[in-house]
PDB file of C-alpha atoms in Angstrom:
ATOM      1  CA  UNK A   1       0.000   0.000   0.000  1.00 58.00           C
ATOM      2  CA  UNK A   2       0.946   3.571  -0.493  1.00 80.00           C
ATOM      3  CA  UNK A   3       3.279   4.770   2.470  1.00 95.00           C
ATOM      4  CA  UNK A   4       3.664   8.230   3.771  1.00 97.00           C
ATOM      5  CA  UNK A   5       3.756  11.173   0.928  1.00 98.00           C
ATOM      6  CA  UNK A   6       4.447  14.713   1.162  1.00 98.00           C
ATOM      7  CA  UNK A   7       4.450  17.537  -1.368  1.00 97.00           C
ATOM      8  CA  UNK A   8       6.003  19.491  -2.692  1.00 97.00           C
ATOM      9  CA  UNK A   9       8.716  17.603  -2.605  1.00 97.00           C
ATOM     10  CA  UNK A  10      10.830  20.431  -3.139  1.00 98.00           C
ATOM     11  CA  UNK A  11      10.241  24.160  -2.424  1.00 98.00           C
ATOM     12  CA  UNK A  12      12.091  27.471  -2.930  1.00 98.00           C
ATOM     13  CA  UNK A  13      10.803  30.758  -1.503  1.00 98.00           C
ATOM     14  CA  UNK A  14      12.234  34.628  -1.208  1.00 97.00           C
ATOM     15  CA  UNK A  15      12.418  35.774   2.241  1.00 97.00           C
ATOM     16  CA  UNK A  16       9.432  36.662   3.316  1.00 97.00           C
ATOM     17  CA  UNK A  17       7.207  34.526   1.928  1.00 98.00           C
ATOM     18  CA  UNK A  18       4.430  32.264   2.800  1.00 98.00           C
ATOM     19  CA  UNK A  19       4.927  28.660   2.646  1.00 98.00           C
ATOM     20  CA  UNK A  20       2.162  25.772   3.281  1.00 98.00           C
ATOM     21  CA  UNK A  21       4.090  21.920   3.362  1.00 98.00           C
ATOM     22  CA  UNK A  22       1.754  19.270   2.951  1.00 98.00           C
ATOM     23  CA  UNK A  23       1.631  15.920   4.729  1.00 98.00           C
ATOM     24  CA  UNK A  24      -0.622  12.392   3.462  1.00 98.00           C
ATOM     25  CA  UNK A  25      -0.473  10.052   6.076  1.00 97.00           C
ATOM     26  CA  UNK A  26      -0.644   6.172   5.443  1.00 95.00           C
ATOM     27  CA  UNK A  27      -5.140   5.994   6.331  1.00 94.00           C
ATOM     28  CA  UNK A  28      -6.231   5.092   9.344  1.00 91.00           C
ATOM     29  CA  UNK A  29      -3.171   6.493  11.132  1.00 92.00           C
ATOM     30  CA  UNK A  30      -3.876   8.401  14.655  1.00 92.00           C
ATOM     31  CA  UNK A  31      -0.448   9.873  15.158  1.00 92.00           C
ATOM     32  CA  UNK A  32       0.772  12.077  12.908  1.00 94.00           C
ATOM     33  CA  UNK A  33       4.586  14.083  13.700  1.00 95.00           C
ATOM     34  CA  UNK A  34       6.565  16.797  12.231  1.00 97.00           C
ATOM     35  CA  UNK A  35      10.374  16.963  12.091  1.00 98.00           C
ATOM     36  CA  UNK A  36      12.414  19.353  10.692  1.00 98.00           C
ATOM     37  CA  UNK A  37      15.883  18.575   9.256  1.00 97.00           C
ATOM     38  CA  UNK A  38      18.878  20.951   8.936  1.00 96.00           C
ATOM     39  CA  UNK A  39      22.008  20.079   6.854  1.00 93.00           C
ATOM     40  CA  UNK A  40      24.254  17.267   8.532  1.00 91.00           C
ATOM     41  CA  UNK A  41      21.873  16.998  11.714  1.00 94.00           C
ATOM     42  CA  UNK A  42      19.429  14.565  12.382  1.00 96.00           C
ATOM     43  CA  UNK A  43      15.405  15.195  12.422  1.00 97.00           C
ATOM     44  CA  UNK A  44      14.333  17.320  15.302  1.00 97.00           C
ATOM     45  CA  UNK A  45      10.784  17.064  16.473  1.00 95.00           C
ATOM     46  CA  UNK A  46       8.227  20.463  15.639  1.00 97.00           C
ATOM     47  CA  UNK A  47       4.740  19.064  16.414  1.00 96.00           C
ATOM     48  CA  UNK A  48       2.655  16.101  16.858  1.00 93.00           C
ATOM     49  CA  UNK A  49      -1.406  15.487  16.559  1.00 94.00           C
ATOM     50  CA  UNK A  50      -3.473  12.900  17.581  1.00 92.00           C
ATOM     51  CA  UNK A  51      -6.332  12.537  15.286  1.00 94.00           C
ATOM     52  CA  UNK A  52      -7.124  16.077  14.584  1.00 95.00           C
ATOM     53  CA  UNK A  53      -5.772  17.551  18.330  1.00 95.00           C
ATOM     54  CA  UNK A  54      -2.377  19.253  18.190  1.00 95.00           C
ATOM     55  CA  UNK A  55      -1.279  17.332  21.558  1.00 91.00           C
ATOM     56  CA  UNK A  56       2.365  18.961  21.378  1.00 91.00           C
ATOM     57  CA  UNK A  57       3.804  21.885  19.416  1.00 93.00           C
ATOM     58  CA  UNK A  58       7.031  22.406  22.099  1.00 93.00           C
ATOM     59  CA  UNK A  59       9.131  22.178  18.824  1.00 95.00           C
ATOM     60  CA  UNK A  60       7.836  24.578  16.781  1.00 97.00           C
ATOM     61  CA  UNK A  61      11.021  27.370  16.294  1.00 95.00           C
ATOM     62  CA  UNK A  62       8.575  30.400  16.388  1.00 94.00           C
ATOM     63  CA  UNK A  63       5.083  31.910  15.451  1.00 96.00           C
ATOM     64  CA  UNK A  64       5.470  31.698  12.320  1.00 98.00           C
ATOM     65  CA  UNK A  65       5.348  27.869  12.207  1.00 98.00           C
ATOM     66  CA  UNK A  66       1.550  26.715  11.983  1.00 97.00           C
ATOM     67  CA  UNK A  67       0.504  23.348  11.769  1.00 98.00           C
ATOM     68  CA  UNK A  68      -2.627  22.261  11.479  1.00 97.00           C
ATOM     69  CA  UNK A  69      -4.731  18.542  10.934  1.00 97.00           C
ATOM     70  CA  UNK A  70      -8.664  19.290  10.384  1.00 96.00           C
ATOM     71  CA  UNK A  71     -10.020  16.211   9.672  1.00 94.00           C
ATOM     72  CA  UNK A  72      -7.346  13.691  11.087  1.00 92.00           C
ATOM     73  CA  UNK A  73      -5.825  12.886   7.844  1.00 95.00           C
ATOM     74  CA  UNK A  74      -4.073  15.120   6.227  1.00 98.00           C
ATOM     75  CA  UNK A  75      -1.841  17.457   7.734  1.00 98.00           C
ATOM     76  CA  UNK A  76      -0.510  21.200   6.800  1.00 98.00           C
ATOM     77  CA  UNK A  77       2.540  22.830   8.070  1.00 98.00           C
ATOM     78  CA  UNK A  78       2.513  26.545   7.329  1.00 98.00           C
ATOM     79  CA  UNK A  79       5.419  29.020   7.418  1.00 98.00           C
ATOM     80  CA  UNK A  80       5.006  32.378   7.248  1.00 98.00           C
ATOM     81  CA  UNK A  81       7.217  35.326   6.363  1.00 98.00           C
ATOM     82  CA  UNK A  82      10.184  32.619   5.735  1.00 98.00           C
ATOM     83  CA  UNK A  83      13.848  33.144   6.698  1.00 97.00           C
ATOM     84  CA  UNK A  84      16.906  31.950   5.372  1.00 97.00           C
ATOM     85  CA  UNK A  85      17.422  29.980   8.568  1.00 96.00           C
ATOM     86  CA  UNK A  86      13.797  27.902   8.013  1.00 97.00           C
ATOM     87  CA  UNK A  87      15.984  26.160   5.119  1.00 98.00           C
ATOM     88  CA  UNK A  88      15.764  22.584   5.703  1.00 98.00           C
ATOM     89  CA  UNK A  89      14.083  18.881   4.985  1.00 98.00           C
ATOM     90  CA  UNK A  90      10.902  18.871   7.032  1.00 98.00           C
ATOM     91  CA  UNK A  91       9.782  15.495   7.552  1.00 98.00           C
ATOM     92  CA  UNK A  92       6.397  14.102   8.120  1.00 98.00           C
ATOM     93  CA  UNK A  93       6.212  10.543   9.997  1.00 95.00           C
ATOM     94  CA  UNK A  94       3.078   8.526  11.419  1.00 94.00           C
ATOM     95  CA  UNK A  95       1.818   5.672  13.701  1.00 91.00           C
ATOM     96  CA  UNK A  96      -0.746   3.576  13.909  1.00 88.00           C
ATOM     97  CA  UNK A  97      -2.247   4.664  17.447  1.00 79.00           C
ATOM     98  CA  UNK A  98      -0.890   6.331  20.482  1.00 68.00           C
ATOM     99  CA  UNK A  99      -0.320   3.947  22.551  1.00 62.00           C
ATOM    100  CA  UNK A 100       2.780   3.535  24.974  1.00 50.00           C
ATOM    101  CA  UNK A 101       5.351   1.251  23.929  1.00 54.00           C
ATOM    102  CA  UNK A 102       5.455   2.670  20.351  1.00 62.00           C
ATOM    103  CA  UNK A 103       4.033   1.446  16.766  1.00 76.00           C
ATOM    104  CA  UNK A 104       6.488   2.472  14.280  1.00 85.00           C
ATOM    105  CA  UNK A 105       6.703   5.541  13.044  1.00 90.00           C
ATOM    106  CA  UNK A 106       6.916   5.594   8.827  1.00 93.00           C
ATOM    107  CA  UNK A 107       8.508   8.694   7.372  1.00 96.00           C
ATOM    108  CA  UNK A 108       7.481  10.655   4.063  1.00 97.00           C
ATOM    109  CA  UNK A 109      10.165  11.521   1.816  1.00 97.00           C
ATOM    110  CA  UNK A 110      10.370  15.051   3.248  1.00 97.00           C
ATOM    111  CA  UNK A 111       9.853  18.270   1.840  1.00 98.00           C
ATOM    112  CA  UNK A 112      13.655  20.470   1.338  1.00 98.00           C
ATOM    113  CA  UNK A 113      12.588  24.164   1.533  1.00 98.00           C
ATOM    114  CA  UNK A 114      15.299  26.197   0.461  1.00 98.00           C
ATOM    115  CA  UNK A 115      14.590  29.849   1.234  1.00 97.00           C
ATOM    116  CA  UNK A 116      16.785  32.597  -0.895  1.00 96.00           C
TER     117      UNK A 116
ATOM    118  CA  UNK B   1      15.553  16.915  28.630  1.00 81.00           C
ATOM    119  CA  UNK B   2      16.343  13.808  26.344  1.00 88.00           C
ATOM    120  CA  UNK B   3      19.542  13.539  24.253  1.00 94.00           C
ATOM    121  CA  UNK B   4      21.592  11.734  22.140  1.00 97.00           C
ATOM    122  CA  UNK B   5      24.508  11.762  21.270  1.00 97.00           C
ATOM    123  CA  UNK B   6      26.672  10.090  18.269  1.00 98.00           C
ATOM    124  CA  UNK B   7      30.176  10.411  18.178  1.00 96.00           C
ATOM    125  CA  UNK B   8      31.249  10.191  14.981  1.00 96.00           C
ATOM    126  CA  UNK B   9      30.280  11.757  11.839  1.00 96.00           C
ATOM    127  CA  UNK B  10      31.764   8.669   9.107  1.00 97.00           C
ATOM    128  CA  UNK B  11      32.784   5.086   9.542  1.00 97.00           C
ATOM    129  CA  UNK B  12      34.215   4.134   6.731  1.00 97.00           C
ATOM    130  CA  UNK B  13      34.922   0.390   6.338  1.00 97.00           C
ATOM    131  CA  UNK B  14      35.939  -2.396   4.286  1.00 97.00           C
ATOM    132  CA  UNK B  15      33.437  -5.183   3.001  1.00 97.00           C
ATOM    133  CA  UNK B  16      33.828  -7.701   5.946  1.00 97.00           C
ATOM    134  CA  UNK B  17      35.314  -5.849   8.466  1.00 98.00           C
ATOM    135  CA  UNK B  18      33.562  -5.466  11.955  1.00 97.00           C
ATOM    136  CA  UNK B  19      31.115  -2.387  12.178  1.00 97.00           C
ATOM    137  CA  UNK B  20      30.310  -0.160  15.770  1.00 97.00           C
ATOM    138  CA  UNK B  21      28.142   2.679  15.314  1.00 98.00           C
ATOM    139  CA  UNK B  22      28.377   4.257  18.780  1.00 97.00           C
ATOM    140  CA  UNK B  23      25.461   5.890  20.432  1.00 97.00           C
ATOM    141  CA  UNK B  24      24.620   7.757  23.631  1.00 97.00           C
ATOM    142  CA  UNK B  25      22.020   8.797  25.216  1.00 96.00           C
ATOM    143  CA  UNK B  26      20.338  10.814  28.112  1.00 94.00           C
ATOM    144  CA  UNK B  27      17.536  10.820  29.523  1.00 90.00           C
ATOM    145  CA  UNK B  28      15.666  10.298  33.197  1.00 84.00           C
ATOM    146  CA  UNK B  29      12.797   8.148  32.715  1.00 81.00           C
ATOM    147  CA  UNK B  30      12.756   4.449  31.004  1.00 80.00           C
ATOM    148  CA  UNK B  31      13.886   5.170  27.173  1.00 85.00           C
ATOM    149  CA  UNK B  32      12.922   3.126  24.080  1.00 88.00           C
ATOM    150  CA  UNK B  33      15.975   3.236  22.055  1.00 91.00           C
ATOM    151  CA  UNK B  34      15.729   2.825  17.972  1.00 92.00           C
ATOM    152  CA  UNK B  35      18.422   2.646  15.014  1.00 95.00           C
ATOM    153  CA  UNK B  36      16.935   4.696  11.488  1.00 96.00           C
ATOM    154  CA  UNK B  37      18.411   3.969   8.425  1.00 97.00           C
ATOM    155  CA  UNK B  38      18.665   6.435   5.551  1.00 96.00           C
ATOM    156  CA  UNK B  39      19.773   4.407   1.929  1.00 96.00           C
ATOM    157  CA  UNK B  40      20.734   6.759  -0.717  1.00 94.00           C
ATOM    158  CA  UNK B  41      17.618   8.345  -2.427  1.00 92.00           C
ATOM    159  CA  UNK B  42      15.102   6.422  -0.031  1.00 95.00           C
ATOM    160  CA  UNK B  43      13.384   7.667   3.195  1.00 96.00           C
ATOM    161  CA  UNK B  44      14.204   7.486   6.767  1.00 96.00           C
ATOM    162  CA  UNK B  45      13.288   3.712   7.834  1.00 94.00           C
ATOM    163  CA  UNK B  46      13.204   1.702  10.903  1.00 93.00           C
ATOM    164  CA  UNK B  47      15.910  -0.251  11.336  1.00 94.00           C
ATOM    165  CA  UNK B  48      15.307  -2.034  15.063  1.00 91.00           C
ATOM    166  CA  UNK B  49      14.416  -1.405  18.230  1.00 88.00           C
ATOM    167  CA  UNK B  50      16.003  -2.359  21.442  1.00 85.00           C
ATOM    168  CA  UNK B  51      12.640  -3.840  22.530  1.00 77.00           C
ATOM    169  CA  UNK B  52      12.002  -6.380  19.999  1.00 77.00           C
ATOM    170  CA  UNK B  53      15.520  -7.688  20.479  1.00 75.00           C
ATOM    171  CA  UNK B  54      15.475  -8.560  16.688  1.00 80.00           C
ATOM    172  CA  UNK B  55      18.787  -8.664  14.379  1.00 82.00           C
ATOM    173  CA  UNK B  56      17.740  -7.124  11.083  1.00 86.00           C
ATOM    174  CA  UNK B  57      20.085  -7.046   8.257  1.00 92.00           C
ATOM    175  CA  UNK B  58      22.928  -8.791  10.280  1.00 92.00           C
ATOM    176  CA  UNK B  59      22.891  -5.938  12.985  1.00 95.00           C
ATOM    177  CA  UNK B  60      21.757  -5.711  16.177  1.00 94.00           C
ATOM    178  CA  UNK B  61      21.952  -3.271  19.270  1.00 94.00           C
ATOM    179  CA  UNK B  62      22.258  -3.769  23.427  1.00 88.00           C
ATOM    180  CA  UNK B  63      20.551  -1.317  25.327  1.00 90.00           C
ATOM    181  CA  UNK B  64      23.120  -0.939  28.208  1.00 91.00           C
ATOM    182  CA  UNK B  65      21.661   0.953  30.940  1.00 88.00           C
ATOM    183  CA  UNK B  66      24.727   1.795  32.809  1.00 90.00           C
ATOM    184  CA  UNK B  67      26.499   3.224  30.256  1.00 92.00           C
ATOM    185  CA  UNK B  68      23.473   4.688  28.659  1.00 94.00           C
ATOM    186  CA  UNK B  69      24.294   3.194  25.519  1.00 95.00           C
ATOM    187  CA  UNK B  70      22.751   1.749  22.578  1.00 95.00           C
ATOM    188  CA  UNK B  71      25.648   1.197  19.897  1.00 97.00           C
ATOM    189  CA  UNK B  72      24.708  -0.745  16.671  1.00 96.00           C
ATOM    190  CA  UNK B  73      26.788  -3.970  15.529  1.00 96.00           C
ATOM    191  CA  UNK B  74      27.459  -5.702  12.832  1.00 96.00           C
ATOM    192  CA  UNK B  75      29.962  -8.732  12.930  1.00 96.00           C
ATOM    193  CA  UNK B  76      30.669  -8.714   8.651  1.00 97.00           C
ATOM    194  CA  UNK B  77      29.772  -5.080   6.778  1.00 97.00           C
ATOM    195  CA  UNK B  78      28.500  -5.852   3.322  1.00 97.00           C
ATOM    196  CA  UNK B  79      28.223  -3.221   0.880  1.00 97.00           C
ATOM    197  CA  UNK B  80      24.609  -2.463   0.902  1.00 97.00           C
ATOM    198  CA  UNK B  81      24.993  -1.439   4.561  1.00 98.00           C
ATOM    199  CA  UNK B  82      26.334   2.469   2.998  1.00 98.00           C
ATOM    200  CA  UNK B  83      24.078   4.620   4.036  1.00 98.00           C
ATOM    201  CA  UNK B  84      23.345   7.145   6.844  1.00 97.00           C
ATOM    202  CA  UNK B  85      22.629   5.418  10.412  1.00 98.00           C
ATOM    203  CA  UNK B  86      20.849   7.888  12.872  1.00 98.00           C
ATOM    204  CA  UNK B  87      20.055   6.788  16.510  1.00 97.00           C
ATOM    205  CA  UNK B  88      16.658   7.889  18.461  1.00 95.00           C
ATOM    206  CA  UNK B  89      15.165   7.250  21.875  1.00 92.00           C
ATOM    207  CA  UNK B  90      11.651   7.776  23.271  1.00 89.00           C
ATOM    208  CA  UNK B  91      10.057   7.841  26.086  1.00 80.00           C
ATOM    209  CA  UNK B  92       8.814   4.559  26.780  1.00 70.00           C
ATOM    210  CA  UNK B  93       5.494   5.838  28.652  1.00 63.00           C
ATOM    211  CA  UNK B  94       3.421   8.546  27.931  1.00 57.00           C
ATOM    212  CA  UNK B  95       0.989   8.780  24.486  1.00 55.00           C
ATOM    213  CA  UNK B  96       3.313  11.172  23.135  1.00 63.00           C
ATOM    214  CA  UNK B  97       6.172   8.803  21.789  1.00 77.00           C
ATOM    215  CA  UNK B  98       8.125  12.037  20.254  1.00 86.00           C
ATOM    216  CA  UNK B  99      11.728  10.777  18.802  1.00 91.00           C
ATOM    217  CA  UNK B 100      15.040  12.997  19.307  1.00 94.00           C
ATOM    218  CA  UNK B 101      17.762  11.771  17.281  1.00 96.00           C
ATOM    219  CA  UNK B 102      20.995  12.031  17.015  1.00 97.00           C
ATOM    220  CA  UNK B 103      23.196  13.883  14.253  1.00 97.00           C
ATOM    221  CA  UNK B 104      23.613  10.532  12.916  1.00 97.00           C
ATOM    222  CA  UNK B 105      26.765   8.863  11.049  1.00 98.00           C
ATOM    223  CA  UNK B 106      27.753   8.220   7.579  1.00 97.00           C
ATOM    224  CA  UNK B 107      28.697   4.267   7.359  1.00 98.00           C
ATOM    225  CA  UNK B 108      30.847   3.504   3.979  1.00 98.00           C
ATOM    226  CA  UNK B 109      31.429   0.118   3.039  1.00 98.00           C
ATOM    227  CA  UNK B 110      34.391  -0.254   0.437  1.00 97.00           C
ATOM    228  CA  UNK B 111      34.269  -3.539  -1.822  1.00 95.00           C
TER     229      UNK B 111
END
């Protein structure tokens, strides 16, 4: 079956600029997570939702990272007014449930956002 | 606050050779360690998780709780093990099962 997919895949905005990342999880998922990934460092956790509740957004940078999940699918991550340092591979992953003890989490290919 | 910690940036071995990918970690409560794989071109996969106890693809990691450790081995690198290796903990309890990874590490295998 089809795993995680994001798009764009790739993405290159002006300073300044408004950005929306999208995020298909595999169906029936509950957890859905957001990573961001700069150049030679690993994935670093932004935000996670169960079902359609943002449960955790400690990761988020700043204000100007929105994330949102309406219906419990599929999942936005907005940027606003982008700056050079929000250049990076932002990863989308999800689980089955939310249960302690962990389903795995699959990963989307990522979305690289270069911002000029 | 949870961390981990790896190292060393490349391994770079020869096909057969022993492989050690070292990792650390902190943390206060009861972790669930993982290894993540990265192949060239292909997304961030599970490789295994110190709770199933599994070897996968020849490797396989010991949680050691003393030295807050959780290095992946492999007794015979074959080529198809190149790729990037990145090591992640969560907590064990809680619904929020958040990873933090480390910067991860560039494996070579040379023929």
């Amino acid at each position: 079956g089809a795993g995680v997919s994001q798009s764009p895949r790739y993405k290159v905005a002006k300073r300044g600029q408004d950005v929306a990342l999208r995020c298909d999880p595999i169906s029936g998922h509950v957890s859905l997570f957001w990573y961001q990934q700069a150049l030679g460092q690993g994935p670093e956790f932004l935000t996670y939702f169960q079902n359609e509740a943002q449960l955790d957004k400690s990761g988020l940078p700043s204000d100007r990272f929105f994330a949102e999940r309406p219906e419990g699918s599929v999942s936005t991550l907005k940027i606003q007014r982008t700056q050079q340092e929000d250049s990076a591979v932002y990863l989308c992953a999800s689980s089955l449930s939310f249960s302690p003890g962990m389903d795995e989490q699959f990963f989307g290919p990522g979305t690289r956002l270069t911002v000029l | 606050a949870q961390r981990v910690t790896q190292p060393e940036k490349l391994l770079s071995v020869f096909k057969g050779a022993p492989v050690e990918l070292k990792c650390n970690y902190s943390y206060s409560g009861s972790p669930e360690l993982f290894w993540y794989v990265q192949y060239s071109r292909q997304r961030l996969q599970l490789l295994l998780r110190h709770i199933s106890r599994e070897s996968i693809k020849g490797f396989t990691a010991d949680l050691n709780k003393g030295e807050t450790s959780f290095h992946l081995k492999k007794p015979f690198a074959q080529e198809e093990d190149s790729a990037m290796y990145y090591c992640a903990l969560a907590p064990y309890t809680g619904a929020n099962s958040k990873l933090t990874f480390g910067k991860g590490i560039t494996l070579s295998v040379r023929p």
